Amino acid sequence: MENEEDVDIMVRVKSYLDAIPEKAQKDSYRVISRLVETYLIVNCKHNIVEDSIDVDVEKSKTIHYCENCLLTFDCKT
């Protein structure tokens, strides 16, 4: 399997894992979730984009995320 296909599959896996609320996650579940996230951090060819999200009606926040794996990054400029 090519790396990009692996990353695409892991992105889908992460979205399924993230669907369960944190309060309902057991320790072993959180370990698996962290392993998937680590896999994406290491193996994705990140394409970081900057976007703005609304925090409330009058305030927005700048975020940075990868278009490929959808992980967010703390990019201080």
PDB file of C-alpha atoms in Angstrom:
ATOM      1  CA  MET A   1       0.000   0.000   0.000  1.00  0.00           C
ATOM      2  CA  GLU A   2       1.319   3.427  -0.857  1.00  0.00           C
ATOM      3  CA  ASN A   3       1.916   5.930   1.919  1.00  0.00           C
ATOM      4  CA  GLU A   4      -0.858   8.284   0.768  1.00  0.00           C
ATOM      5  CA  GLU A   5      -3.399   5.469   0.818  1.00  0.00           C
ATOM      6  CA  ASP A   6      -2.261   4.488   4.325  1.00  0.00           C
ATOM      7  CA  VAL A   7      -2.702   8.068   5.478  1.00  0.00           C
ATOM      8  CA  ASP A   8      -6.178   8.286   3.926  1.00  0.00           C
ATOM      9  CA  ILE A   9      -7.243   5.128   5.747  1.00  0.00           C
ATOM     10  CA  MET A  10      -5.816   6.363   9.052  1.00  0.00           C
ATOM     11  CA  VAL A  11      -7.649   9.697   8.640  1.00  0.00           C
ATOM     12  CA  ARG A  12     -10.900   7.734   8.378  1.00  0.00           C
ATOM     13  CA  VAL A  13      -9.935   5.598  11.383  1.00  0.00           C
ATOM     14  CA  LYS A  14      -9.235   8.746  13.418  1.00  0.00           C
ATOM     15  CA  SER A  15     -12.628  10.209  12.503  1.00  0.00           C
ATOM     16  CA  TYR A  16     -14.335   7.018  13.731  1.00  0.00           C
ATOM     17  CA  LEU A  17     -12.301   7.027  16.942  1.00  0.00           C
ATOM     18  CA  ASP A  18     -13.069  10.703  17.561  1.00  0.00           C
ATOM     19  CA  ALA A  19     -16.807   9.986  17.303  1.00  0.00           C
ATOM     20  CA  ILE A  20     -16.876   8.450  20.787  1.00  0.00           C
ATOM     21  CA  PRO A  21     -17.011  11.097  23.545  1.00  0.00           C
ATOM     22  CA  GLU A  22     -13.876  11.336  25.701  1.00  0.00           C
ATOM     23  CA  LYS A  23     -15.822  10.437  28.843  1.00  0.00           C
ATOM     24  CA  ALA A  24     -16.798   7.111  27.264  1.00  0.00           C
ATOM     25  CA  GLN A  25     -13.255   6.232  26.147  1.00  0.00           C
ATOM     26  CA  LYS A  26     -11.338   3.605  28.100  1.00  0.00           C
ATOM     27  CA  ASP A  27      -7.569   3.874  28.588  1.00  0.00           C
ATOM     28  CA  SER A  28      -6.831   1.270  25.905  1.00  0.00           C
ATOM     29  CA  TYR A  29      -9.059   3.183  23.486  1.00  0.00           C
ATOM     30  CA  ARG A  30      -7.112   6.395  24.125  1.00  0.00           C
ATOM     31  CA  VAL A  31      -3.841   4.541  23.498  1.00  0.00           C
ATOM     32  CA  ILE A  32      -5.096   3.404  20.088  1.00  0.00           C
ATOM     33  CA  SER A  33      -6.268   6.926  19.283  1.00  0.00           C
ATOM     34  CA  ARG A  34      -2.847   8.361  20.181  1.00  0.00           C
ATOM     35  CA  LEU A  35      -1.109   5.730  18.055  1.00  0.00           C
ATOM     36  CA  VAL A  36      -3.233   6.689  15.047  1.00  0.00           C
ATOM     37  CA  GLU A  37      -2.480  10.380  15.604  1.00  0.00           C
ATOM     38  CA  THR A  38       1.247   9.651  15.906  1.00  0.00           C
ATOM     39  CA  TYR A  39       1.104   7.639  12.683  1.00  0.00           C
ATOM     40  CA  LEU A  40      -0.452  10.620  10.915  1.00  0.00           C
ATOM     41  CA  ILE A  41       2.088  13.068  12.355  1.00  0.00           C
ATOM     42  CA  VAL A  42       4.975  10.928  11.129  1.00  0.00           C
ATOM     43  CA  ASN A  43       3.666   9.625   7.797  1.00  0.00           C
ATOM     44  CA  CYS A  44       1.516  12.382   6.318  1.00  0.00           C
ATOM     45  CA  LYS A  45       3.045  14.776   3.812  1.00  0.00           C
ATOM     46  CA  HIS A  46       1.554  17.752   5.617  1.00  0.00           C
ATOM     47  CA  ASN A  47       0.149  20.666   3.686  1.00  0.00           C
ATOM     48  CA  ILE A  48      -0.504  23.229   6.411  1.00  0.00           C
ATOM     49  CA  VAL A  49      -3.144  25.847   5.717  1.00  0.00           C
ATOM     50  CA  GLU A  50      -4.286  28.804   7.762  1.00  0.00           C
ATOM     51  CA  ASP A  51      -7.976  29.308   8.407  1.00  0.00           C
ATOM     52  CA  SER A  52     -10.214  31.364  10.622  1.00  0.00           C
ATOM     53  CA  ILE A  53     -12.985  29.908  12.769  1.00  0.00           C
ATOM     54  CA  ASP A  54     -15.706  31.716  14.659  1.00  0.00           C
ATOM     55  CA  VAL A  55     -15.324  31.415  18.427  1.00  0.00           C
ATOM     56  CA  ASP A  56     -18.487  33.404  19.054  1.00  0.00           C
ATOM     57  CA  VAL A  57     -20.548  36.037  17.245  1.00  0.00           C
ATOM     58  CA  GLU A  58     -17.920  38.776  17.558  1.00  0.00           C
ATOM     59  CA  LYS A  59     -14.667  36.844  17.781  1.00  0.00           C
ATOM     60  CA  SER A  60     -12.722  34.560  15.471  1.00  0.00           C
ATOM     61  CA  LYS A  61      -9.554  32.531  15.924  1.00  0.00           C
ATOM     62  CA  THR A  62      -6.806  31.648  13.446  1.00  0.00           C
ATOM     63  CA  ILE A  63      -6.029  27.954  13.194  1.00  0.00           C
ATOM     64  CA  HIS A  64      -3.496  25.927  11.216  1.00  0.00           C
ATOM     65  CA  TYR A  65      -4.307  22.448   9.991  1.00  0.00           C
ATOM     66  CA  CYS A  66      -3.149  19.917   7.438  1.00  0.00           C
ATOM     67  CA  GLU A  67      -5.397  19.599   4.381  1.00  0.00           C
ATOM     68  CA  ASN A  68      -4.418  15.940   4.047  1.00  0.00           C
ATOM     69  CA  CYS A  69      -4.790  14.484   7.544  1.00  0.00           C
ATOM     70  CA  LEU A  70      -6.833  17.281   9.188  1.00  0.00           C
ATOM     71  CA  LEU A  71      -4.566  17.446  12.249  1.00  0.00           C
ATOM     72  CA  THR A  72      -4.246  20.895  13.784  1.00  0.00           C
ATOM     73  CA  PHE A  73      -0.891  22.518  14.460  1.00  0.00           C
ATOM     74  CA  ASP A  74       0.249  25.289  16.770  1.00  0.00           C
ATOM     75  CA  CYS A  75       2.020  27.644  14.356  1.00  0.00           C
ATOM     76  CA  LYS A  76       3.084  30.735  16.249  1.00  0.00           C
ATOM     77  CA  THR A  77       4.136  33.553  13.969  1.00  0.00           C
TER      78      THR A  77
END
